[in-house]
CSV table of C-alpha atoms in Angstrom, one decimal:
chain,number,residue,atom,x,y,z
G,1,UNK,CA,0.1,-0.1,0.1
G,2,UNK,CA,2.7,2.5,0.7
G,3,UNK,CA,4.5,1.9,-2.4
G,4,UNK,CA,1.3,2.2,-4.2
G,5,UNK,CA,0.4,5.5,-2.6
G,6,UNK,CA,4.1,6.5,-3.4
G,7,UNK,CA,3.5,6.0,-7.1
G,8,UNK,CA,0.7,7.6,-6.9
G,9,UNK,CA,2.2,10.8,-5.7
G,10,UNK,CA,5.3,10.5,-7.9
G,11,UNK,CA,2.9,10.1,-10.8
G,12,UNK,CA,0.5,13.2,-10.1
G,13,UNK,CA,3.6,15.1,-9.3
G,14,UNK,CA,5.3,14.3,-12.5
G,15,UNK,CA,1.9,15.0,-14.2
G,16,UNK,CA,1.6,18.2,-12.8
G,17,UNK,CA,5.0,19.4,-13.8
G,18,UNK,CA,5.2,17.9,-17.2
G,19,UNK,CA,1.7,19.4,-18.1
G,20,UNK,CA,3.4,22.6,-17.3
G,21,UNK,CA,5.7,22.1,-19.6
G,22,UNK,CA,3.3,20.8,-22.5
G,23,UNK,CA,1.5,23.7,-21.9
G,24,UNK,CA,4.3,26.6,-21.9
G,25,UNK,CA,5.4,24.6,-25.2
G,26,UNK,CA,2.4,24.9,-27.3
G,27,UNK,CA,1.4,28.1,-26.1
G,28,UNK,CA,4.9,29.7,-26.9
G,29,UNK,CA,4.4,27.7,-30.3
G,30,UNK,CA,0.9,28.9,-31.1
G,31,UNK,CA,1.6,32.4,-29.9
G,32,UNK,CA,4.7,32.1,-32.3
G,33,UNK,CA,2.9,31.2,-35.6
G,34,UNK,CA,0.1,34.0,-34.4
G,35,UNK,CA,-2.6,31.6,-34.1
G,36,UNK,CA,-6.0,33.4,-32.2
G,37,UNK,CA,-7.0,33.3,-29.3
G,38,UNK,CA,-10.0,30.9,-29.5
G,39,UNK,CA,-7.0,28.5,-30.9
G,40,UNK,CA,-4.8,29.2,-27.6
G,41,UNK,CA,-7.9,29.0,-25.0
G,42,UNK,CA,-10.0,26.0,-26.7
G,43,UNK,CA,-7.7,24.3,-28.6
G,44,UNK,CA,-3.9,24.8,-27.4
G,45,UNK,CA,-4.6,25.2,-24.2
G,46,UNK,CA,-7.5,22.8,-23.7
G,47,UNK,CA,-6.1,19.9,-25.8
G,48,UNK,CA,-2.7,20.5,-23.5
G,49,UNK,CA,-4.4,20.6,-20.3
G,50,UNK,CA,-6.1,17.5,-21.2
G,51,UNK,CA,-3.1,15.8,-22.1
G,52,UNK,CA,-2.8,14.1,-18.6
G,53,UNK,CA,-6.5,12.9,-18.6
G,54,UNK,CA,-6.0,11.6,-22.1
G,55,UNK,CA,-2.9,9.3,-21.1
G,56,UNK,CA,-4.4,8.5,-17.8
G,57,UNK,CA,-7.8,7.4,-18.9
G,58,UNK,CA,-6.4,5.6,-22.2
G,59,UNK,CA,-4.3,3.6,-20.1
G,60,UNK,CA,-6.2,2.7,-17.5
G,61,UNK,CA,-8.8,1.2,-20.2
G,62,UNK,CA,-6.2,-1.0,-22.1
G,63,UNK,CA,-5.2,-2.5,-18.9
G,64,UNK,CA,-9.1,-3.6,-18.5
G,65,UNK,CA,-10.1,-0.7,-15.8
G,66,UNK,CA,-12.5,1.5,-17.7
G,67,UNK,CA,-14.1,2.8,-14.5
G,68,UNK,CA,-10.8,4.1,-13.7
G,69,UNK,CA,-10.4,6.2,-17.2
G,70,UNK,CA,-14.3,7.3,-16.9
G,71,UNK,CA,-14.1,8.2,-13.7
G,72,UNK,CA,-11.3,10.7,-14.3
G,73,UNK,CA,-13.3,12.0,-17.3
G,74,UNK,CA,-16.2,12.7,-15.5
G,75,UNK,CA,-14.2,14.0,-12.4
G,76,UNK,CA,-12.3,16.4,-14.7
G,77,UNK,CA,-15.1,17.7,-15.9
G,78,UNK,CA,-16.7,18.3,-12.6
G,79,UNK,CA,-13.7,19.4,-11.2
G,80,UNK,CA,-12.8,22.2,-14.0
G,81,UNK,CA,-16.4,23.9,-13.7
G,82,UNK,CA,-16.2,23.6,-9.9
G,83,UNK,CA,-13.2,23.1,-7.8
G,84,UNK,CA,-11.1,25.2,-10.6
G,85,UNK,CA,-13.5,27.7,-11.9
G,86,UNK,CA,-14.8,28.2,-8.4
G,87,UNK,CA,-11.3,28.7,-7.0
G,88,UNK,CA,-10.5,31.4,-9.4
G,89,UNK,CA,-13.7,33.0,-9.0
G,90,UNK,CA,-12.4,33.4,-5.6
G,91,UNK,CA,-9.9,35.5,-6.7
G,92,UNK,CA,-11.4,37.2,-9.0
G,93,UNK,CA,-14.7,38.1,-11.1
G,94,UNK,CA,-14.4,35.6,-14.4
G,95,UNK,CA,-16.2,37.5,-17.2
G,96,UNK,CA,-17.1,35.5,-19.9
G,97,UNK,CA,-16.8,36.9,-23.4
G,98,UNK,CA,-19.1,36.8,-26.3
G,99,UNK,CA,-16.7,34.5,-28.5
G,100,UNK,CA,-17.3,31.9,-24.9
G,101,UNK,CA,-20.8,32.8,-24.5
G,102,UNK,CA,-21.8,31.8,-28.2
G,103,UNK,CA,-19.3,29.1,-29.2
G,104,UNK,CA,-17.0,27.4,-26.1
G,105,UNK,CA,-19.8,27.5,-23.5
G,106,UNK,CA,-22.4,25.4,-25.7
G,107,UNK,CA,-19.8,23.0,-27.7
G,108,UNK,CA,-18.6,22.3,-24.1
G,109,UNK,CA,-22.0,21.5,-22.9
G,110,UNK,CA,-23.0,19.5,-26.1
G,111,UNK,CA,-19.8,17.5,-26.0
G,112,UNK,CA,-20.2,16.8,-22.2
G,113,UNK,CA,-23.8,15.2,-22.7
G,114,UNK,CA,-23.0,13.2,-25.8
G,115,UNK,CA,-20.0,11.9,-23.9
G,116,UNK,CA,-22.8,11.2,-20.7
G,117,UNK,CA,-25.4,9.4,-23.4
G,118,UNK,CA,-22.5,7.1,-24.6
G,119,UNK,CA,-21.3,5.8,-21.0
G,120,UNK,CA,-24.4,5.8,-19.4
G,121,UNK,CA,-25.8,2.5,-20.2
G,122,UNK,CA,-22.2,1.2,-18.9
G,123,UNK,CA,-19.9,0.4,-21.6
G,124,UNK,CA,-17.8,2.1,-24.0
G,125,UNK,CA,-17.5,0.3,-27.3
G,126,UNK,CA,-15.4,1.1,-30.0
G,127,UNK,CA,-18.1,2.6,-32.0
G,128,UNK,CA,-18.7,4.8,-29.6
G,129,UNK,CA,-15.0,6.1,-29.8
G,130,UNK,CA,-15.3,6.3,-33.5
G,131,UNK,CA,-17.8,8.8,-33.0
G,132,UNK,CA,-16.7,10.5,-30.5
G,133,UNK,CA,-13.1,11.0,-32.4
G,134,UNK,CA,-15.1,12.1,-35.4
G,135,UNK,CA,-17.2,14.8,-33.3
G,136,UNK,CA,-14.0,15.6,-32.0
G,137,UNK,CA,-12.4,16.7,-35.0
G,138,UNK,CA,-15.5,18.4,-36.6
G,139,UNK,CA,-15.5,20.6,-33.4
G,140,UNK,CA,-11.7,21.3,-33.9
G,141,UNK,CA,-12.3,22.7,-37.2
G,142,UNK,CA,-15.1,24.7,-36.2
G,143,UNK,CA,-13.7,26.1,-33.8
G,144,UNK,CA,-10.2,27.1,-35.8
G,145,UNK,CA,-12.4,28.3,-38.8
G,146,UNK,CA,-14.8,30.9,-36.4
G,147,UNK,CA,-13.9,34.4,-36.6
G,148,UNK,CA,-12.0,35.6,-33.4
G,149,UNK,CA,-12.4,38.5,-31.6
G,150,UNK,CA,-8.8,39.0,-31.7
G,151,UNK,CA,-5.2,37.4,-32.8
G,152,UNK,CA,-2.5,36.8,-30.1
G,153,UNK,CA,0.2,39.0,-31.0
G,154,UNK,CA,3.2,37.6,-32.5
G,155,UNK,CA,6.1,37.0,-30.6
G,156,UNK,CA,8.9,35.3,-33.1
G,157,UNK,CA,11.4,37.5,-31.7
G,158,UNK,CA,11.4,36.8,-28.0
G,159,UNK,CA,10.2,32.9,-28.1
G,160,UNK,CA,12.8,30.2,-30.0
G,161,UNK,CA,10.4,27.9,-31.9
G,162,UNK,CA,12.9,25.3,-31.1
G,163,UNK,CA,13.0,25.7,-27.5
G,164,UNK,CA,9.5,25.9,-27.4
G,165,UNK,CA,8.8,22.2,-29.4
G,166,UNK,CA,11.9,20.7,-27.4
G,167,UNK,CA,9.9,21.7,-24.0
G,168,UNK,CA,6.5,20.5,-25.3
G,169,UNK,CA,7.8,17.1,-26.2
G,170,UNK,CA,9.5,17.0,-23.2
G,171,UNK,CA,6.6,17.5,-21.4
G,172,UNK,CA,4.3,15.1,-23.3
G,173,UNK,CA,7.3,12.2,-22.7
G,174,UNK,CA,6.8,13.6,-18.7
G,175,UNK,CA,3.0,13.0,-19.0
G,176,UNK,CA,3.3,9.5,-20.5
G,177,UNK,CA,5.8,8.2,-17.4
G,178,UNK,CA,3.8,10.2,-14.8
G,179,UNK,CA,0.4,8.4,-16.1
G,180,UNK,CA,1.9,4.9,-15.8
G,181,UNK,CA,2.5,5.8,-12.6
G,182,UNK,CA,-0.7,7.2,-11.7
G,183,UNK,CA,-2.7,4.5,-12.8
G,184,UNK,CA,-0.8,2.1,-11.2
G,185,UNK,CA,-0.9,3.6,-7.9
G,186,UNK,CA,-4.4,4.2,-8.0
G,187,UNK,CA,-5.4,1.1,-9.4
G,188,UNK,CA,-3.6,-0.9,-6.3
G,189,UNK,CA,-4.8,1.7,-3.6
G,190,UNK,CA,-8.5,1.1,-4.9
G,191,UNK,CA,-8.4,-2.9,-4.4
G,192,UNK,CA,-6.2,-2.5,-1.1
G,193,UNK,CA,-8.8,0.2,0.1
G,194,UNK,CA,-11.7,-1.8,-1.6
G,195,UNK,CA,-13.4,1.2,-3.0
G,196,UNK,CA,-14.1,1.5,-6.8
G,197,UNK,CA,-11.9,2.4,-9.1
G,198,UNK,CA,-14.5,4.6,-10.6
G,199,UNK,CA,-14.4,6.7,-7.1
G,200,UNK,CA,-10.4,6.7,-7.2
G,201,UNK,CA,-10.5,8.1,-11.0
G,202,UNK,CA,-13.0,10.7,-9.9
G,203,UNK,CA,-11.6,11.8,-6.8
G,204,UNK,CA,-7.6,11.2,-6.7
G,205,UNK,CA,-6.7,11.0,-10.4
G,206,UNK,CA,-9.4,13.8,-11.6
G,207,UNK,CA,-7.5,16.1,-8.9
G,208,UNK,CA,-4.2,15.0,-10.1
G,209,UNK,CA,-4.5,15.5,-13.9
G,210,UNK,CA,-6.5,18.4,-13.5
G,211,UNK,CA,-3.8,20.6,-12.0
G,212,UNK,CA,-2.7,21.8,-15.3
G,213,UNK,CA,-6.0,23.3,-15.5
G,214,UNK,CA,-5.7,24.4,-11.9
G,215,UNK,CA,-2.5,26.4,-12.0
G,216,UNK,CA,-3.7,27.7,-15.4
G,217,UNK,CA,-6.8,29.0,-14.0
G,218,UNK,CA,-5.1,30.6,-11.0
G,219,UNK,CA,-2.4,32.1,-13.0
G,220,UNK,CA,-4.9,33.4,-15.3
G,221,UNK,CA,-7.1,35.1,-12.9
G,222,UNK,CA,-4.6,36.5,-11.0
G,223,UNK,CA,-3.2,38.4,-14.2
G,224,UNK,CA,-7.2,39.5,-15.1
G,225,UNK,CA,-6.7,36.9,-18.1
G,226,UNK,CA,-10.3,35.6,-17.4
G,227,UNK,CA,-11.0,35.2,-21.3
G,228,UNK,CA,-8.2,32.7,-21.9
G,229,UNK,CA,-8.9,30.7,-18.7
G,230,UNK,CA,-12.4,30.4,-19.4
G,231,UNK,CA,-11.9,29.3,-22.6
G,232,UNK,CA,-9.6,26.7,-21.0
G,233,UNK,CA,-11.6,25.0,-19.0
G,234,UNK,CA,-14.7,24.7,-21.6
G,235,UNK,CA,-12.0,23.6,-23.9
G,236,UNK,CA,-10.8,21.3,-21.6
G,237,UNK,CA,-14.1,19.7,-21.2
G,238,UNK,CA,-14.3,19.3,-24.8
G,239,UNK,CA,-11.3,17.6,-25.1
G,240,UNK,CA,-11.7,15.4,-21.8
G,241,UNK,CA,-15.3,14.2,-23.6
G,242,UNK,CA,-14.9,13.9,-26.8
G,243,UNK,CA,-10.7,13.2,-27.6
G,244,UNK,CA,-10.2,11.2,-24.3
G,245,UNK,CA,-13.6,9.3,-24.5
G,246,UNK,CA,-12.8,8.5,-28.1
G,247,UNK,CA,-9.5,7.1,-27.3
G,248,UNK,CA,-10.7,4.9,-24.3
G,249,UNK,CA,-13.6,3.7,-26.6
G,250,UNK,CA,-10.7,3.4,-29.4
G,251,UNK,CA,-8.8,1.1,-27.6
G,252,UNK,CA,-11.8,-1.2,-26.6
G,253,UNK,CA,-12.8,0.2,-23.2
G,254,UNK,CA,-15.8,-2.2,-22.7
G,255,UNK,CA,-17.6,-2.5,-19.6
G,256,UNK,CA,-17.5,-0.4,-16.9
G,257,UNK,CA,-18.8,-2.0,-14.1
G,258,UNK,CA,-19.5,1.1,-11.6
G,259,UNK,CA,-22.9,1.7,-11.0
G,260,UNK,CA,-22.4,4.4,-9.1
G,261,UNK,CA,-20.2,6.0,-11.6
G,262,UNK,CA,-22.5,5.7,-14.6
G,263,UNK,CA,-25.6,6.8,-12.5
G,264,UNK,CA,-25.0,9.1,-9.7
G,265,UNK,CA,-21.4,10.2,-11.3
G,266,UNK,CA,-22.8,10.9,-14.7
G,267,UNK,CA,-26.3,13.1,-13.7
G,268,UNK,CA,-23.7,14.8,-11.3
G,269,UNK,CA,-21.6,15.9,-13.9
G,270,UNK,CA,-24.8,16.6,-16.5
G,271,UNK,CA,-26.0,19.1,-13.6
G,272,UNK,CA,-22.5,20.8,-13.0
G,273,UNK,CA,-22.1,21.6,-16.4
G,274,UNK,CA,-25.6,23.2,-17.2
G,275,UNK,CA,-25.4,25.2,-13.6
G,276,UNK,CA,-21.9,26.6,-14.4
G,277,UNK,CA,-23.3,27.2,-18.0
G,278,UNK,CA,-26.4,29.1,-16.5
G,279,UNK,CA,-24.4,31.3,-13.8
G,280,UNK,CA,-21.8,32.5,-16.4
G,281,UNK,CA,-24.4,33.0,-19.6
G,282,UNK,CA,-27.3,34.3,-16.8
G,283,UNK,CA,-25.0,37.7,-16.2
G,284,UNK,CA,-21.9,37.1,-18.4
G,285,UNK,CA,-19.3,36.4,-15.3
G,286,UNK,CA,-18.9,34.1,-12.5
G,287,UNK,CA,-19.0,36.0,-9.2
G,288,UNK,CA,-17.7,35.2,-6.2
G,289,UNK,CA,-20.7,34.8,-4.4
G,290,UNK,CA,-21.3,32.0,-7.6
G,291,UNK,CA,-17.6,30.6,-6.9
G,292,UNK,CA,-18.7,29.9,-3.8
G,293,UNK,CA,-21.7,28.0,-4.5
G,294,UNK,CA,-19.8,25.9,-7.4
G,295,UNK,CA,-16.9,24.7,-5.0
G,296,UNK,CA,-19.6,23.8,-2.1
G,297,UNK,CA,-21.3,21.6,-5.5
G,298,UNK,CA,-17.4,19.8,-5.5
G,299,UNK,CA,-17.5,19.1,-2.2
G,300,UNK,CA,-20.9,17.9,-1.9
G,301,UNK,CA,-20.4,15.6,-5.0
G,302,UNK,CA,-17.3,13.9,-4.0
G,303,UNK,CA,-18.9,13.0,-0.7
G,304,UNK,CA,-21.7,11.5,-1.9
G,305,UNK,CA,-20.0,9.3,-4.8
G,306,UNK,CA,-17.5,8.6,-2.0
G,307,UNK,CA,-20.5,7.0,0.7
G,308,UNK,CA,-23.2,5.4,-2.1
């Protein structure tokens, strides 16, 4: 048990550091190429910060523990819009731009709902994986081609493209190694404690793999760059649901075998997504009162899933 806990801690720490390298490298490359803010926030950061979830969940499914992988997706989606958005909202009011309200927020909500529809029956097939992957490609094309409010400033004179590429690749390698350790440790702990892999994925692993989003959100909130931050969170949920869910299906996830996760966990995820969407769209901002509500919802959801 001690070794398993140590592996989990080391794996999550490696995921945290490597996720930062991957995000920093990816964003630097995007800015050097003068990509739009939509691409950086929703696509580049969304994909980069979802890389830990992608690797952890896919490895878990490949090893025959799809409940851990699905729990990780569900827990990460919930954490993004409660724990992380709530934490950022305590630092400063989070404003939602018209672009986020018109495109990213609805796409995020639809993506999460589609993922829930595919797994609520207790299994994730290869056909499901193909459909989710196809929807991911269509979503990326739509986001990239959609009109942008502004372009990221070119920083070719300040950024070394080669250095950014090396940093991104190093981050990806670290994410792969950290994911292996985290999945091994989490699976062993779940078996030793007698709790479901779904709960471990929803709680411990999801929080660990969401650390890049948490760090990005807090830094962005302190700098007042809330538009980029909220785009990252909605983009991350899109990639969690479509890319990670699709990858799990393609490797043959099969039966999830965790009714509490596929019933309460999925239901809680849908409630959280709709709640965050309504709070943000209602007045185009997340206030500190809204942030406290979201944090309370996260604590309540995790506690209920632990005891049912």
